XYZ file of C-alpha atoms in Angstrom:
440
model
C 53.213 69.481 81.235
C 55.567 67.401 78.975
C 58.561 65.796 80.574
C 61.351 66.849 79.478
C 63.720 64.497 77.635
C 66.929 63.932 79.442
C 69.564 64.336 76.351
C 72.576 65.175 78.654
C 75.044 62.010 78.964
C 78.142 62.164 81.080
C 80.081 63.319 78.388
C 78.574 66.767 77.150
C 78.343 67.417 80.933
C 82.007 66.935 80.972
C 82.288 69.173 78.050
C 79.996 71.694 79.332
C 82.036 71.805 82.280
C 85.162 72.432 80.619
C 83.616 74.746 78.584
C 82.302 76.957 81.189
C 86.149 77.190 82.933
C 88.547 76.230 81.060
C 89.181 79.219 79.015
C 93.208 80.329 77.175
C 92.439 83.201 77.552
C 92.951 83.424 81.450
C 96.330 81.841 81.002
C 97.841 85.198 80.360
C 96.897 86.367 83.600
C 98.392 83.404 85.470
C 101.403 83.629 83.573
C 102.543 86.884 84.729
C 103.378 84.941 87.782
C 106.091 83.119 85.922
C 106.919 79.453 87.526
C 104.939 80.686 90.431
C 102.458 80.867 88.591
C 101.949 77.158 89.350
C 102.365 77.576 93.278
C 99.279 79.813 93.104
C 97.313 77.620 90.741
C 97.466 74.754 93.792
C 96.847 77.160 96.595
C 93.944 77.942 94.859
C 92.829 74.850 93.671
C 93.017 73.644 97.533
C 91.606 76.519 98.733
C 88.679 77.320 96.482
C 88.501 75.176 92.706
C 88.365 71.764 94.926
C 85.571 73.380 97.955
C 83.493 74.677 95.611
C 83.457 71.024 93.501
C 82.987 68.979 96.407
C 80.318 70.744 98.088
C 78.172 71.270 94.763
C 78.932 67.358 93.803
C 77.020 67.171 96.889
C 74.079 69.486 96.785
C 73.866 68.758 93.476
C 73.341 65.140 94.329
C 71.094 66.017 96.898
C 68.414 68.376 95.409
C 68.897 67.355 91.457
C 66.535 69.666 90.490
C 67.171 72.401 88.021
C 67.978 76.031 89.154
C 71.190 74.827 90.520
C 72.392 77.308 93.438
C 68.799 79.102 93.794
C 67.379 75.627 94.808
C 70.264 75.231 97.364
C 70.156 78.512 99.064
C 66.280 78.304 98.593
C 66.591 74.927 100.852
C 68.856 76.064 103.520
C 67.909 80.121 103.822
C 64.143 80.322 102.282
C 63.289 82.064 98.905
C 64.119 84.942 99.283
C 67.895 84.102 99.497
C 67.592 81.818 97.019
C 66.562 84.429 94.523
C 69.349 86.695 95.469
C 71.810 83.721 94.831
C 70.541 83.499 91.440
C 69.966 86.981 90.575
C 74.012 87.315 91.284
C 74.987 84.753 89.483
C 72.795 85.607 86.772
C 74.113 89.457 87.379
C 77.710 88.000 87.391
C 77.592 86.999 83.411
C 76.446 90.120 82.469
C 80.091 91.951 82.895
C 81.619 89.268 82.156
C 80.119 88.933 78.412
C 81.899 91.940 76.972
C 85.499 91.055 78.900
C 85.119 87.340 77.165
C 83.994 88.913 73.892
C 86.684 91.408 73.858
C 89.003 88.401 74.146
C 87.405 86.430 70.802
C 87.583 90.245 68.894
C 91.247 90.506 69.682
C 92.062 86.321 68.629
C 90.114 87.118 65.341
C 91.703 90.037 64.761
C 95.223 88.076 64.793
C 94.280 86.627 61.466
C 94.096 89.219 59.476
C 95.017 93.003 61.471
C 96.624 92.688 64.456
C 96.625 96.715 65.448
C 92.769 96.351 65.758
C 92.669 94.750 68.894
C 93.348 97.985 70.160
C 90.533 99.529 68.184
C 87.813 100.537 70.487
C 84.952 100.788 67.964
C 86.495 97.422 66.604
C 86.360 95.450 69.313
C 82.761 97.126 69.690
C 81.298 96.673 67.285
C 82.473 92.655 67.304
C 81.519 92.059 70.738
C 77.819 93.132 70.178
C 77.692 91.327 66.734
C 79.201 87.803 68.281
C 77.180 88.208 71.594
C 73.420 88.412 69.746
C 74.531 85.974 67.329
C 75.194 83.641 70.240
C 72.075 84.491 72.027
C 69.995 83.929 69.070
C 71.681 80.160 68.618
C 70.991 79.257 72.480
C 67.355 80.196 71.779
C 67.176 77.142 69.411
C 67.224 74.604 72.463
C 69.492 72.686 74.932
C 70.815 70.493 72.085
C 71.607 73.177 70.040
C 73.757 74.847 73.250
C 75.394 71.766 74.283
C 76.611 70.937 70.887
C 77.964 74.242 70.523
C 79.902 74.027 74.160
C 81.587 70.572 72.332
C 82.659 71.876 69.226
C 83.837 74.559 71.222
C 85.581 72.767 73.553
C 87.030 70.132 71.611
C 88.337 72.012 68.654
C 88.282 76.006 70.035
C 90.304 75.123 73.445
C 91.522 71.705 73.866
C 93.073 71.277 70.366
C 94.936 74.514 70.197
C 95.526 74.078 73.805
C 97.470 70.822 73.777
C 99.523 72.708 70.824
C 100.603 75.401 73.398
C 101.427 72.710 75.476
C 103.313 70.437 72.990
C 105.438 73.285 71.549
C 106.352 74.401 74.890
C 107.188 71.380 76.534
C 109.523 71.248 73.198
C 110.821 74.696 73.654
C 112.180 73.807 77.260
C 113.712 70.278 75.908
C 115.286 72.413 72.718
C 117.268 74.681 75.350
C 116.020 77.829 73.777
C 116.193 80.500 76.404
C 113.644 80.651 79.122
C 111.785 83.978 80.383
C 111.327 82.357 83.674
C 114.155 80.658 86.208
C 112.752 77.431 86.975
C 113.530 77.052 90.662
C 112.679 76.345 93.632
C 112.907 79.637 95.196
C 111.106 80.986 91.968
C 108.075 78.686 93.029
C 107.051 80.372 95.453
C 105.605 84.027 94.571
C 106.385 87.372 96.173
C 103.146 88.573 97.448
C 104.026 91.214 99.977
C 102.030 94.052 98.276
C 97.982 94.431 97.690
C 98.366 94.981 93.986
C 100.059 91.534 93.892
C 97.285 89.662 96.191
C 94.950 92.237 94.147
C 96.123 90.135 90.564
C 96.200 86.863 92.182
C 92.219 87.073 92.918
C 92.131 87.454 88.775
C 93.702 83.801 88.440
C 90.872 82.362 91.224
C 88.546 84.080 89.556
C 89.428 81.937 86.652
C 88.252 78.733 88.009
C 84.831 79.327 89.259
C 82.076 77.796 87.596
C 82.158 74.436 88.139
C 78.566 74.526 90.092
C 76.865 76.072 86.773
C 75.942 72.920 85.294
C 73.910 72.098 87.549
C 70.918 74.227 86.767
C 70.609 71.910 83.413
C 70.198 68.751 86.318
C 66.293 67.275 85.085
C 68.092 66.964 81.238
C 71.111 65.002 82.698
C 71.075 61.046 82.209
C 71.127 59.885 85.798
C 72.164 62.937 87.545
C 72.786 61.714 91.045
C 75.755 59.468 89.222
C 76.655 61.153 86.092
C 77.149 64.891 88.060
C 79.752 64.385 90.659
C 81.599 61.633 88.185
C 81.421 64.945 85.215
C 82.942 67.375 88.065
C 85.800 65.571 88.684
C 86.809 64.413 85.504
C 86.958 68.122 84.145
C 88.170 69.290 87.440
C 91.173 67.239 86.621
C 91.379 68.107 82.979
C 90.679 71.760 83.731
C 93.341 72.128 86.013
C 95.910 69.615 84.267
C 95.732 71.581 80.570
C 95.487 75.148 82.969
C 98.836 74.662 84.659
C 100.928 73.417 81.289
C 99.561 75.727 79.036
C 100.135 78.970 81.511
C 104.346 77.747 82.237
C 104.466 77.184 78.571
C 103.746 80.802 78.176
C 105.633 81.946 80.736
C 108.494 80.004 79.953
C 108.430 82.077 76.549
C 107.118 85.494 76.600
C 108.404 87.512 79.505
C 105.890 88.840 81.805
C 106.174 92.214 81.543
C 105.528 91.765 78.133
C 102.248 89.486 78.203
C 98.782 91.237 77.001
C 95.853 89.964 79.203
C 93.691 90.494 75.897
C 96.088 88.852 73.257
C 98.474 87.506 75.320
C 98.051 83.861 74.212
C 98.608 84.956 70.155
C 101.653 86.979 71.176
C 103.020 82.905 72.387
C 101.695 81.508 69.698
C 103.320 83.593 67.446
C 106.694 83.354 68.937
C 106.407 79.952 69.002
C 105.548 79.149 65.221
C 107.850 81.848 64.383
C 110.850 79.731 66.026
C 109.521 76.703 63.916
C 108.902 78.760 60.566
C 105.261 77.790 61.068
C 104.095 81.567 60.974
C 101.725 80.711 58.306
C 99.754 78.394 60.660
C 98.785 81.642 63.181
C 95.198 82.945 60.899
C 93.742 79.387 61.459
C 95.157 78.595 64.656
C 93.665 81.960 66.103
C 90.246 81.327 64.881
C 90.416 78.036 66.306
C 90.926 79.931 69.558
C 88.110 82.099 69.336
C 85.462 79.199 68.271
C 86.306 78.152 71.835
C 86.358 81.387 73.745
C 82.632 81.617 71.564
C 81.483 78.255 72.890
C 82.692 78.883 76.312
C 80.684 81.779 76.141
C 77.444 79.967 74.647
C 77.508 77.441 77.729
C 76.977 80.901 79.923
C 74.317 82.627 78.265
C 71.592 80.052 78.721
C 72.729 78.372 82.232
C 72.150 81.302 85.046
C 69.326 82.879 82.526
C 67.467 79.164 83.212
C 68.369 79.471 86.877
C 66.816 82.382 86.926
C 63.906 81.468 85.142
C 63.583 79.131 87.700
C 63.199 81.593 90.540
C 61.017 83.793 87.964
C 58.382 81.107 88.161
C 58.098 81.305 92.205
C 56.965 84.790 91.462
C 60.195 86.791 92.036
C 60.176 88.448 88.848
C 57.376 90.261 86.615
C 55.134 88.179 84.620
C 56.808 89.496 81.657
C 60.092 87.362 82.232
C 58.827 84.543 82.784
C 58.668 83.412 79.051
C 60.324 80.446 78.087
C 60.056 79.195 73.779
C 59.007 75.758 72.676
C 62.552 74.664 73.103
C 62.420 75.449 76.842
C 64.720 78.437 76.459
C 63.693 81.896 78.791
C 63.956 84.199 75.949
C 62.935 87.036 78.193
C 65.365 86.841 80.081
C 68.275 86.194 77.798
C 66.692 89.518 75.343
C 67.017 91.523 78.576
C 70.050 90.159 79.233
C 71.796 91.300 75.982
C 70.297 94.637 76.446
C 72.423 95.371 79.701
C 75.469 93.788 77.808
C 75.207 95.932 75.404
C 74.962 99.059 77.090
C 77.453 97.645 79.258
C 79.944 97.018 76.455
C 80.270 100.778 75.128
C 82.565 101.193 77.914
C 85.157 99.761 75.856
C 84.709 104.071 74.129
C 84.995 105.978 77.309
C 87.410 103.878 79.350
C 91.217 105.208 78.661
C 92.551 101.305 76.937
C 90.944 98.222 76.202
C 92.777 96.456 78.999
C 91.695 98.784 81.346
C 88.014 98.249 80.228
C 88.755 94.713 80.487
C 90.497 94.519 83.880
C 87.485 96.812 85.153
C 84.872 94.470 84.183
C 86.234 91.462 85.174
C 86.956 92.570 88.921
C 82.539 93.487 88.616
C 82.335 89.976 87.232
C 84.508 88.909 90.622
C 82.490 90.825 93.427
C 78.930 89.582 92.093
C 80.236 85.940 92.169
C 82.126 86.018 95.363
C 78.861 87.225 97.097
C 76.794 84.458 95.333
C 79.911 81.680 96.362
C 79.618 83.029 99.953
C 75.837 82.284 99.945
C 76.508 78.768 98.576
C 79.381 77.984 101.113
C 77.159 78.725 104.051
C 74.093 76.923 102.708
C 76.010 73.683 102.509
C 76.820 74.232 106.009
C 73.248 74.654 107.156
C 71.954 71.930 104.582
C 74.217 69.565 106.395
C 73.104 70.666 109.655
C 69.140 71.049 109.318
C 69.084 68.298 106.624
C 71.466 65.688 106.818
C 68.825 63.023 105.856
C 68.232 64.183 102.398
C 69.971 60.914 100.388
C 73.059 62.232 98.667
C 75.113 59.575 96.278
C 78.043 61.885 96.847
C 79.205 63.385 99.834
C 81.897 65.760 101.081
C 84.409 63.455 103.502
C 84.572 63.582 107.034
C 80.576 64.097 107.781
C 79.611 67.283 109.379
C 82.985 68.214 110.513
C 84.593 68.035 106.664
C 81.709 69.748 105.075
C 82.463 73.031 107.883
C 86.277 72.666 106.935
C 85.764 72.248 103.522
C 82.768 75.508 102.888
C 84.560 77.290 105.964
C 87.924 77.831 103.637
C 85.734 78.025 100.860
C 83.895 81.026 102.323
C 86.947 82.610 103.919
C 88.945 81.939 100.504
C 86.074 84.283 98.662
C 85.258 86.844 101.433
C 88.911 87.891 101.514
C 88.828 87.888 97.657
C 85.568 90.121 97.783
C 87.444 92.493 99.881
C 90.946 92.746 97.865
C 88.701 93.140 94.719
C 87.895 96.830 95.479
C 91.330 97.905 95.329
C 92.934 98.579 91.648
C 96.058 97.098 90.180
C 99.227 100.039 89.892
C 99.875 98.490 86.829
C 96.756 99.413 84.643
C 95.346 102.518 83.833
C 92.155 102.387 85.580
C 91.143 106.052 85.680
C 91.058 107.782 89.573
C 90.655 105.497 92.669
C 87.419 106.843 93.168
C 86.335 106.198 89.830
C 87.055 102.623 90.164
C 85.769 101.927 93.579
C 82.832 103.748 93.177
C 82.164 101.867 90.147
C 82.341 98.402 91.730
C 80.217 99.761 94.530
């Protein structure tokens, strides 16, 4: 078999990383929280963002072999395991598609009719249109994806990004009136309620992903360098351009007001309004969407390849284990947009499109809580029943900081699983039963 070239330098891994997290369109979410919004950002950047970077810096430096988390789990709990890691994650992205989609039908709509991001057979019809266009790109190659997760990147998220930023560092300095008190008793949030905790799991939720790069680890230049150097330099821009961009937001539209679908255009459009720069929204908004459509190219190929991965132990019919010329499983990722879009015509039958979207994204949540649980306590056992596997990056404090580090991790995403089941008062969801029983 022909090695495979390794075309994947520090920098599009930093890209790719950014890509797959840092997303606008979760800073609606965290901005309902006003200033304290920024209180739960760190709580959860010490509690899960930084656990889950450190400990797959280090099994990623350990086993750099592609499938990412199945090779892990595989190592520390046997194949089966492994599979099932995989086969979440993998099951995690499906959901997940048609909430992200929703959220580039909605931007695009901004530039020319607003009222249809409310349009059911709209924001249909758009999210099964963008999603196979997307699948059919990623089946060109690596290259092809990680150029895509760039352009993204670089002009869809950071660009427009540091705009939201710039204008709203400029609204506080211009003494235009605030939304939010900026205090410190209005740091600290007011979670004594489960439909509060039940929101805040929808801004962790927001920063997992980190790991996912590392099922593309035999096409990285150097991995055991180049990975754990790419995690935290996009952990730190990830969470740096997060926490601005979500107070500029809050600082401007107030939160009862904010639209977890087109939350970020409702700013935007307040804010060029107050600058007679109106005319600037159309281009601004697809700039916005090119980046929620690369974010969303970096996820259709990375768990389908870890996947493919376990496919090839046998785990999976014969059938899906095809891969193209260009390395691609196109079996997978064709069955994969078959469940999306079957998946997707809920946006008809549920009673609003942010209820179809809050619905989906707490599925996307359970399935990747269980697989983050399965990673946390293979680290542990890796460490354990491994420890002289060479790893150029490890988690400080030996044994004792990899237990404290996966042990919150774990705890931090079991107690998420569990507070996931239960819906938010503020969203029409349907019944209770309906909306458990459909997570279960």
């Amino acid at each position: 078999m022909t090695k495979k070239p390794r075309v994947i330098s520090l920098f599009l891994l930093v890209m790719i990383n950014i890509s797959a997290i840092c997303s606008i369109r979760n800073w609606p979410l965290s901005a309902a929280y006003g200033f304290s919004s920024l209180f739960l950002m760190l709580i959860i950047c010490l509690f899960f963002f930084l656990p889950i970077a450190f400990v797959s810096a280090e099994l990623a430096t350990g086993w750099p072999e592609s499938g990412g988390v199945f090779v892990w789990i595989k190592e520390a709990f046997g194949h089966q395991l492994g599979f099932l890691s995989i086969w979440y994650l993998w099951l995690t992205n499906i959901p997940w598609y048609p909430t992200l989609l929703s959220f580039i039908a909605a931007t695009a709509a901004f530039s020319f009719y607003p009222d249809l991001a409310q349009d059911k057979t709209y924001m249909l019809v758009m999210i099964l249109t963008l999603f196979w266009f997307a699948t059919w790109l990623n089946l060109k190659g690596l290259k092809m994806s990680s150029q895509i997760s760039t352009f993204g990147v670089v002009f869809g998220t950071i660009v427009p990004g540091l705009l939201i930023i710039i204008l709203g560092m400029n609204w506080l300095l211009s003494n235009a009136p605030l939304q939010i008190e900026l205090s410190r008793s209005s740091f600290l949030p007011e979670l004594n309620s489960l439909n509060q905790l039940v929101l805040a799991t929808g801004i962790l939720t927001a920063f997992a992903g980190i790991e996912m790069s590392a099922v593309h680890a035999k096409e990285v230049i150097d991995p055991q360098k180049n990975y754990p150097r790419a995690i935290f330099l996009s952990s730190f821009i990830i969470l740096s351009i997060s926490a601005l961009g979500t107070l500029s937001i809050a600082m401007v539209i107030h939160p009862s007001e904010i639209s977890f679908v087109s939350g970020v255009l409702d700013t935007i459009a307040l804010f060029l309004g107050a600058y007679n720069l109106s005319a600037f929204l159309p281009p601004i908004a697809i700039a916005i969407a090119i980046g929620a459509f690369g974010q969303m190219s970096t996820w259709i190929v990375g768990p389908s390849r870890g996947l493919l991965a376990a496919a090839n132990h046998g785990d999976l019919p014969v059938y899906l284990h095809g891969a193209n010329s260009n390395g691609m499983p196109t079996a997978l990722m064709l069955l994969q947009g078959i469940i999306v879009t079957f998946l997707s015509l809920l946006f008809l039958f549920m009673p609003s499109v942010s209820s179809s979207f809050w619905l989906i994204t707490s599925l996307t949540t359970q399935f990747y809580l269980l697989m983050y649980m399965l990673m946390f306590a293979a680290a542990i056992r890796l460490k354990f029943c491994q420890p002289d596997i060479p790893r150029s990056f490890v988690v400080p404090g030996g044994k004792i900081g990899m237990c404290l580090c996966a042990g919150i991790g774990f705890f931090t995403s079991f107690c998420a699983f569990i507070l996931g089941f239960i819906p938010p008062k503020h969203i029409e969801v349907g019944s209770h039963f309906f909306y458990t029983g459909f997570l279960i």
